[in-house]
PDB file of C-alpha atoms in Angstrom:
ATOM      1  CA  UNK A   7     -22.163  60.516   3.246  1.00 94.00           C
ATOM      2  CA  UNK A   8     -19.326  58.816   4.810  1.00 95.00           C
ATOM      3  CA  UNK A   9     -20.879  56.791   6.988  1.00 97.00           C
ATOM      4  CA  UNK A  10     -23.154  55.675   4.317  1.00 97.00           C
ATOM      5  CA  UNK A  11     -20.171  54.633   2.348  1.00 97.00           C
ATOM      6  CA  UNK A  12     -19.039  52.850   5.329  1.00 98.00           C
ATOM      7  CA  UNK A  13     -22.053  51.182   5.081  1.00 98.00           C
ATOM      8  CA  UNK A  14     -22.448  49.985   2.213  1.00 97.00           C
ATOM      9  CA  UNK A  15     -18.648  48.502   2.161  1.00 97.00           C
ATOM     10  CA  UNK A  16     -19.194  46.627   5.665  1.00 98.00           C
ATOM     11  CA  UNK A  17     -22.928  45.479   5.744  1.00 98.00           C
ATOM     12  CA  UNK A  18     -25.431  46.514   7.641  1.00 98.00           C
ATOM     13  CA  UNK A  19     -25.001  43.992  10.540  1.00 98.00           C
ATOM     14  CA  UNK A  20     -21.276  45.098  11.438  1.00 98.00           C
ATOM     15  CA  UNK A  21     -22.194  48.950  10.435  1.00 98.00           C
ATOM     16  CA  UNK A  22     -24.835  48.927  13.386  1.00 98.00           C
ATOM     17  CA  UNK A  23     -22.440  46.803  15.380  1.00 98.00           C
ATOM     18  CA  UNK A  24     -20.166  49.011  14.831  1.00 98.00           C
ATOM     19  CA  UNK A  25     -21.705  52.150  15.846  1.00 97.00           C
ATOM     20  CA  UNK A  26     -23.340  50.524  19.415  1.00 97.00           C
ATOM     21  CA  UNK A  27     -20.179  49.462  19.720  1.00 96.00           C
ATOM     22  CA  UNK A  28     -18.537  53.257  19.436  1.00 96.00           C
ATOM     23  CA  UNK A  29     -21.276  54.739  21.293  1.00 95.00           C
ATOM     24  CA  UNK A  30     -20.892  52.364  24.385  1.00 95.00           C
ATOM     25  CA  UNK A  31     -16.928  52.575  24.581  1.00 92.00           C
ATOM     26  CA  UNK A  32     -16.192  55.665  23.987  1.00 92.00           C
ATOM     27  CA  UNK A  33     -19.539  57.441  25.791  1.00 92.00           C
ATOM     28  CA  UNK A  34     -18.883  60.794  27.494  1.00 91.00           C
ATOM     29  CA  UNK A  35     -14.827  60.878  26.266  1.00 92.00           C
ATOM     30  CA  UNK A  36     -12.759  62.560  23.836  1.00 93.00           C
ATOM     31  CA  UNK A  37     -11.769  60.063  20.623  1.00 94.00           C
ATOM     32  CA  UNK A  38     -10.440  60.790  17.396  1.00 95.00           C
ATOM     33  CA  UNK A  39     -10.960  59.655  13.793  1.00 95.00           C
ATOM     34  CA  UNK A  40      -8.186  57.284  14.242  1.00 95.00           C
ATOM     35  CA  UNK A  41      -9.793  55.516  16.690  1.00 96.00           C
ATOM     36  CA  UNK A  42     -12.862  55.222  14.835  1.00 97.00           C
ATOM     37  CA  UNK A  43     -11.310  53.771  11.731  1.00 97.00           C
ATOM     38  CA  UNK A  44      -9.495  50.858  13.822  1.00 97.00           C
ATOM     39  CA  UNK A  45     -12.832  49.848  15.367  1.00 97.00           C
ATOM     40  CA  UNK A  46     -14.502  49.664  11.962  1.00 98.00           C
ATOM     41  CA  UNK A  47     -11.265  47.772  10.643  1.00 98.00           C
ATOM     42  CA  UNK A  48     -11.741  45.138  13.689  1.00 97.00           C
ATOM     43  CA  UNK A  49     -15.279  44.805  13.588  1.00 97.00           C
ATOM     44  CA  UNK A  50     -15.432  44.410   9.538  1.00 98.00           C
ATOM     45  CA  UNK A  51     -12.390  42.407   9.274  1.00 98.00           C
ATOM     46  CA  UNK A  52     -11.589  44.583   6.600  1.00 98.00           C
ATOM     47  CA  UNK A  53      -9.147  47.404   5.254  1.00 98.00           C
ATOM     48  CA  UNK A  54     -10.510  50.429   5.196  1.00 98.00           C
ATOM     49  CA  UNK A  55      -7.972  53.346   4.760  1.00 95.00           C
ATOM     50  CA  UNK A  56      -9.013  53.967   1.172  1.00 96.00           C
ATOM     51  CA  UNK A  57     -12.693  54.340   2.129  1.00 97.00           C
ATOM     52  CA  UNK A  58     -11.673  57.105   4.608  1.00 97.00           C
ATOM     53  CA  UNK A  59      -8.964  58.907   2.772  1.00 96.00           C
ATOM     54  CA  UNK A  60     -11.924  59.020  -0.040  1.00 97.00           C
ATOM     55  CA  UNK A  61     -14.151  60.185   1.857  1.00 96.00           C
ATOM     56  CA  UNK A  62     -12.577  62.474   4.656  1.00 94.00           C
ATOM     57  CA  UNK A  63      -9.081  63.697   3.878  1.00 94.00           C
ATOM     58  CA  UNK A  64      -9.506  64.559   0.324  1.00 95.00           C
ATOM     59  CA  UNK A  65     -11.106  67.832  -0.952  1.00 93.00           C
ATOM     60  CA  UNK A  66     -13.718  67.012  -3.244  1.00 94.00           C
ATOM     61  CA  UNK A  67     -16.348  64.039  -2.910  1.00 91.00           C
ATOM     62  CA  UNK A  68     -15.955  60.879  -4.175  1.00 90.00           C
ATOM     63  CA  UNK A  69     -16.998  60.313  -7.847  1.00 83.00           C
TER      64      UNK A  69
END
């Protein structure tokens, strides 16, 4: 569900930017969720902390 939050907020061009782009720099290594959020951030030009705190670091699902 998150990462159809993500995209929906960044479009579907940077969203499948975004994950070639994960999959090809980060491919056989060790990454955190950190990480991830920056890329999206860079790619979409956009601030995303309140999609991810949402979504992953509190308890209950989005309304």
């Amino acid at each position: 569900m998150t990462l159809h939050a993500l995209r929906r907020a960044v479009g579907d061009a940077t969203f499948f930017t975004l994950l070639k782009a994960w999959a090809a720099e980060h491919r056989y290594g060790h990454v955190t969720t950190e990480q991830f959020v920056a890329l999206a951030e860079r790619l979409s030009g956009k601030e995303l902390d309140a999609l991810f705190d949402a979504w992953l670091f509190q308890p209950r699902k989005p309304a």
